XYZ file of C-alpha atoms in Angstrom:
274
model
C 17.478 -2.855 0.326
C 14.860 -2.881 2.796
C 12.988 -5.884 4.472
C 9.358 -5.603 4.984
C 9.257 -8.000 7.910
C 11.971 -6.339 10.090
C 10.896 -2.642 8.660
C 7.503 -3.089 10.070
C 8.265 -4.329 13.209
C 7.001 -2.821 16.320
C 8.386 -3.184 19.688
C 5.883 -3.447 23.163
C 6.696 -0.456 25.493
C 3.953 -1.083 27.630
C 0.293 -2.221 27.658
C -1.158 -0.266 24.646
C 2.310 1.537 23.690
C 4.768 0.509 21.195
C 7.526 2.106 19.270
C 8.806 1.293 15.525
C 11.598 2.608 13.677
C 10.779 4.386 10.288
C 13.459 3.090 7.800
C 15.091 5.273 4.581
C 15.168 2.129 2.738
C 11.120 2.966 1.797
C 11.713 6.810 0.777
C 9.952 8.157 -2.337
C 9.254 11.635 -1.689
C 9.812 10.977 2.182
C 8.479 7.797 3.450
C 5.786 6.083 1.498
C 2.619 6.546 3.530
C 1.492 2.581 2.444
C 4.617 2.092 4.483
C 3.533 3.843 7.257
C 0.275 2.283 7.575
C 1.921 -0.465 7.337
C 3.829 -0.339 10.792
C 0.314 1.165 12.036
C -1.690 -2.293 11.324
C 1.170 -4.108 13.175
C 0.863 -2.736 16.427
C -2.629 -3.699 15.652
C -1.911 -7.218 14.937
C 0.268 -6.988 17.975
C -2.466 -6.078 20.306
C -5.289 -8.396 19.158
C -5.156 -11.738 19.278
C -7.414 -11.970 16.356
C -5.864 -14.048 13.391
C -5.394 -11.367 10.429
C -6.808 -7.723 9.285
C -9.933 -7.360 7.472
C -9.477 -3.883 6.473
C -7.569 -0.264 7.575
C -8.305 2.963 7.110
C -5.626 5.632 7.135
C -5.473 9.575 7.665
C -2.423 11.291 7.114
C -1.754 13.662 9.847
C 1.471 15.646 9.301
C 4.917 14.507 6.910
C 6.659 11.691 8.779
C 10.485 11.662 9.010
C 13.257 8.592 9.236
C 13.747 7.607 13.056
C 11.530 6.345 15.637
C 7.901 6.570 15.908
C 5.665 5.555 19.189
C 2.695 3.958 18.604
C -0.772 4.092 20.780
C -3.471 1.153 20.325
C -6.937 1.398 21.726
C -10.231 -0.973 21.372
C -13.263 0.318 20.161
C -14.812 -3.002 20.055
C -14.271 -6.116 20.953
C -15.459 -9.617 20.095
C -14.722 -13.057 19.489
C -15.300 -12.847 15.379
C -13.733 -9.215 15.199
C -12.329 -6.329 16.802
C -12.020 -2.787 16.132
C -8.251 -1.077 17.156
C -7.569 2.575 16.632
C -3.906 3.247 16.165
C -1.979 7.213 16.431
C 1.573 6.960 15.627
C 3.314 9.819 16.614
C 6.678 11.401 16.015
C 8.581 14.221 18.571
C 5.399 14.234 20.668
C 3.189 14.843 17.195
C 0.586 12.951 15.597
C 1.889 11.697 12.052
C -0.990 9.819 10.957
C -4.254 7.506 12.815
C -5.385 4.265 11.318
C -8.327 2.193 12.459
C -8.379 -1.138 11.892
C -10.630 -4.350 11.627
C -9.023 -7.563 13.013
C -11.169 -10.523 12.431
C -10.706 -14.143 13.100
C -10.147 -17.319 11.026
C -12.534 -19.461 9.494
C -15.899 -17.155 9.898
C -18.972 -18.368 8.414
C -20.415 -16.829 5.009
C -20.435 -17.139 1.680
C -17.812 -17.295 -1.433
C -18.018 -15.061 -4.542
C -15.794 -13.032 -6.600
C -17.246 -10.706 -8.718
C -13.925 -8.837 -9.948
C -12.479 -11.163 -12.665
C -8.578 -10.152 -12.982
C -7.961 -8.479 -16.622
C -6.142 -10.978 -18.976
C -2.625 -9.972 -18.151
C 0.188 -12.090 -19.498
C 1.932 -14.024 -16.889
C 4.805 -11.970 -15.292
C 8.085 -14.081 -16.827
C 6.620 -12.432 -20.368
C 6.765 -9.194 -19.201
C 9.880 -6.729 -19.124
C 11.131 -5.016 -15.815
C 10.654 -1.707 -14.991
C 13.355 0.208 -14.905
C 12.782 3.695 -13.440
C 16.045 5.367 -14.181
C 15.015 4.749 -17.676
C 11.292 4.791 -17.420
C 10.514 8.149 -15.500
C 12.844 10.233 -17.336
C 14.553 12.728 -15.277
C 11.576 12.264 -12.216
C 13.987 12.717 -9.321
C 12.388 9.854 -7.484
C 13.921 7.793 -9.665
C 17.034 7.133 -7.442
C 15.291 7.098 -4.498
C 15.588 3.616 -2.138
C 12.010 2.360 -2.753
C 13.044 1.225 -6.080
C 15.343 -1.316 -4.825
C 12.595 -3.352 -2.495
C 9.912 -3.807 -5.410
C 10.285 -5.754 -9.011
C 7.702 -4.050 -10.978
C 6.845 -4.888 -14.383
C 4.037 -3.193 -16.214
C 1.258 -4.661 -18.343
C -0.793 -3.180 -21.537
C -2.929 -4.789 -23.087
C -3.010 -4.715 -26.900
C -6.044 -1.896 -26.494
C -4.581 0.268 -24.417
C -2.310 3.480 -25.018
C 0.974 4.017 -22.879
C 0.986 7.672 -23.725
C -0.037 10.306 -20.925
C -3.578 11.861 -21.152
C -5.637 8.870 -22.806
C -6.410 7.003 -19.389
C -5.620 7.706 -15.738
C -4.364 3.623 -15.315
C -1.385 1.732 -14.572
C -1.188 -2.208 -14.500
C 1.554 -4.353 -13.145
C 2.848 -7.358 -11.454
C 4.890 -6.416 -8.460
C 7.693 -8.605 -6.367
C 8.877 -7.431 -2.952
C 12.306 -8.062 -2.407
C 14.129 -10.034 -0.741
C 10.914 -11.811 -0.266
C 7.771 -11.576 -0.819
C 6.067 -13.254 1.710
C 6.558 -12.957 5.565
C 4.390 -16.280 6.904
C 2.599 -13.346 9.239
C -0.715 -12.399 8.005
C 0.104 -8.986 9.575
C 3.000 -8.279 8.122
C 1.969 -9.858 4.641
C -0.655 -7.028 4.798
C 1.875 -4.286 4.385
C 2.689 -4.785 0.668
C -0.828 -4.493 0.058
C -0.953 -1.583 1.633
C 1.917 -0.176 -0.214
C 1.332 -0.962 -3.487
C -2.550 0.267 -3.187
C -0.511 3.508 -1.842
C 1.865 4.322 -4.079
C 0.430 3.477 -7.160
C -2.613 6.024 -6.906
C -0.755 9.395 -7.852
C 0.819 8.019 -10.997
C -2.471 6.737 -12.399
C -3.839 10.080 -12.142
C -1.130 11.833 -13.226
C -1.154 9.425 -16.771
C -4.615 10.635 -17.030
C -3.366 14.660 -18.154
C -0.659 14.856 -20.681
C 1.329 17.315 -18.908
C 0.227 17.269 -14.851
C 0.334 21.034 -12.925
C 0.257 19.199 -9.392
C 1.712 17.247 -7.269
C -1.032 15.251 -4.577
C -0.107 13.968 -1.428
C -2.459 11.357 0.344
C -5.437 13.018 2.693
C -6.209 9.197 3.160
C -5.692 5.644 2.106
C -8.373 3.035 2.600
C -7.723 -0.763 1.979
C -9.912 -3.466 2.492
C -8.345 -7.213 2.368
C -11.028 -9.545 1.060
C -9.316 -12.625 2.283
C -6.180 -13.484 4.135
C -3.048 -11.991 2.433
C -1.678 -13.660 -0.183
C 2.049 -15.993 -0.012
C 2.642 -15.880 -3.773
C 5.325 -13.828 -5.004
C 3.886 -11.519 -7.723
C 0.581 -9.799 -7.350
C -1.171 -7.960 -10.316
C -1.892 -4.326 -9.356
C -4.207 -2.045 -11.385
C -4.469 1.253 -10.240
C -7.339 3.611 -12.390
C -7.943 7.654 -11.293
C -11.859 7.857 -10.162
C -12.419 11.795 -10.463
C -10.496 15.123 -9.908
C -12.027 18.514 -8.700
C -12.120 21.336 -6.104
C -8.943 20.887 -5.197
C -8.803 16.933 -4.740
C -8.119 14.041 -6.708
C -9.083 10.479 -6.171
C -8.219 6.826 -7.294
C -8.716 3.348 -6.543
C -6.544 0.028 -6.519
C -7.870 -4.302 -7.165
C -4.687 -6.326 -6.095
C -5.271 -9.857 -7.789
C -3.010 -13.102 -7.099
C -1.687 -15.297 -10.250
C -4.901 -17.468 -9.857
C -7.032 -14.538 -10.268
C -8.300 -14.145 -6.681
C -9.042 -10.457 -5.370
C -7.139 -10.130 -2.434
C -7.589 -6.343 -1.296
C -9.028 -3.407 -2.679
C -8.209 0.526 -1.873
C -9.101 3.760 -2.316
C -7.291 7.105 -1.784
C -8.178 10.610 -2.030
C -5.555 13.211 -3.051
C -4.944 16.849 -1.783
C -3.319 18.692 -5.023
C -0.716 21.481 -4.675
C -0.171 23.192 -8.290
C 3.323 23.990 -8.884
């Protein structure tokens, strides 16, 4: 089982340098590119000393393997409400993927709304487990490690169809395991990052009855509308936005059990027919 605290760590090489270690625990078709990211916005949190992230956004630069990565972190800007860090991981002297993130700092001025109500989900004790040996059929990812780090359990409500090409959605309340929460703004970012990630391709691929493609992330693009969350189930829903030319595209709302919006993403998808 993996730990999202100690898989995301990043160790200082030098000024501006670190190095991380890219763990098989999160492998689901290689490593989940959330989980990637992930690592990415700590060395960002470990170079600012700005409170938490605001928002990162990812490219995908070539497949990433298991083993160590080395990490580079520049400033764009800097100030004393926010500051701009690019970050390159790379892997055997190659790029693997570049995130740039916003840092900002605690209690900044401005107002309060929240005009994304959470849908009427029942609470997560009420709703069965997810069980992907069972659930995905003969999927091969099915055995894969991820599996073991997330409690997923999937919502419908009565109006909604669970059969494949009807609506490019998924819902569900997800618990990372062991824990949830890390006490580390930084590192309490990553499940939001992984579950906007991971869910994206799945929602699209409900949307057809029986999907050609496979779509790996181009990007992933998550902004975290308030300082990451320390409960232990979230409420994902994940809906496809459009497909054509090639590309396919969906976005993620991550709610907490009161109903707050906590982060937002977007992803767009590069398809290869099989």
């Amino acid at each position: 089982m993996g730990d999202l605290r100690r898989d995301t760590a990043v160790e200082l090489l030098d000024a501006g340098r670190f190095r991380g270690e890219v763990s098989p625990d999160w492998d689901l078709w290689g490593p989940v590119g959330g989980y990637l990211a992930a690592i990415a916005v700590r060395a960002a949190g470990a170079s600012t000393a700005l409170a938490r992230p605001a928002s990162a956004a990812c490219h995908y630069l070539a497949p990433a393997r298991f083993g160590p990565v080395e990490l580079t972190v520049t400033t764009g800007r800097r100030s004393r409400r926010a500051e701009s860090l690019r970050v390159l991981m790379a892997q055997r002297d190659a790029p693997v993927l570049e995130v740039l993130v916003w840092a900002v700092a605690d209690g900044l001025p401005g107002p309060s709304a929240d005009w994304v109500p959470a849908p009427a989900a029942p609470p997560p004790h009420e709703v069965p487990v997810f069980d992907p040996t069972q659930d995905l059929g003969g999927d091969p990812t099915a055995l894969t490690p991820f599996w073991k780090n997330v409690e997923i359990r999937q919502v419908f409500l009565p109006d909604e169809s669970r059969e494949p090409g009807v609506e490019p959605m998924l819902r569900s309340w997800e618990r990372y395991l062991p824990q949830s929460a890390c006490g580390d703004p930084w590192a309490d970012a990553a499940r939001l990052l992984i579950s906007a990630d991971v869910s994206i391709y799945p929602a699209i691929a409900k949307g057809f009855e029986a999907p050609a493609f496979i779509a790996p992330n181009l990007d992933l693009y998550v902004a975290f509308h308030a300082p990451p969350p320390t409960d232990d189930h979230l409420l994902i829903e994940t809906r496809g936005s459009a497909a054509g030319g090639g590309l396919v595209s969906g976005r993620t709302r991550i709610w907490s059990p009161a109903g707050d919006l906590v982060a937002s993403g977007t992803s767009q998808l590069l398809c290869r027919m099989f």
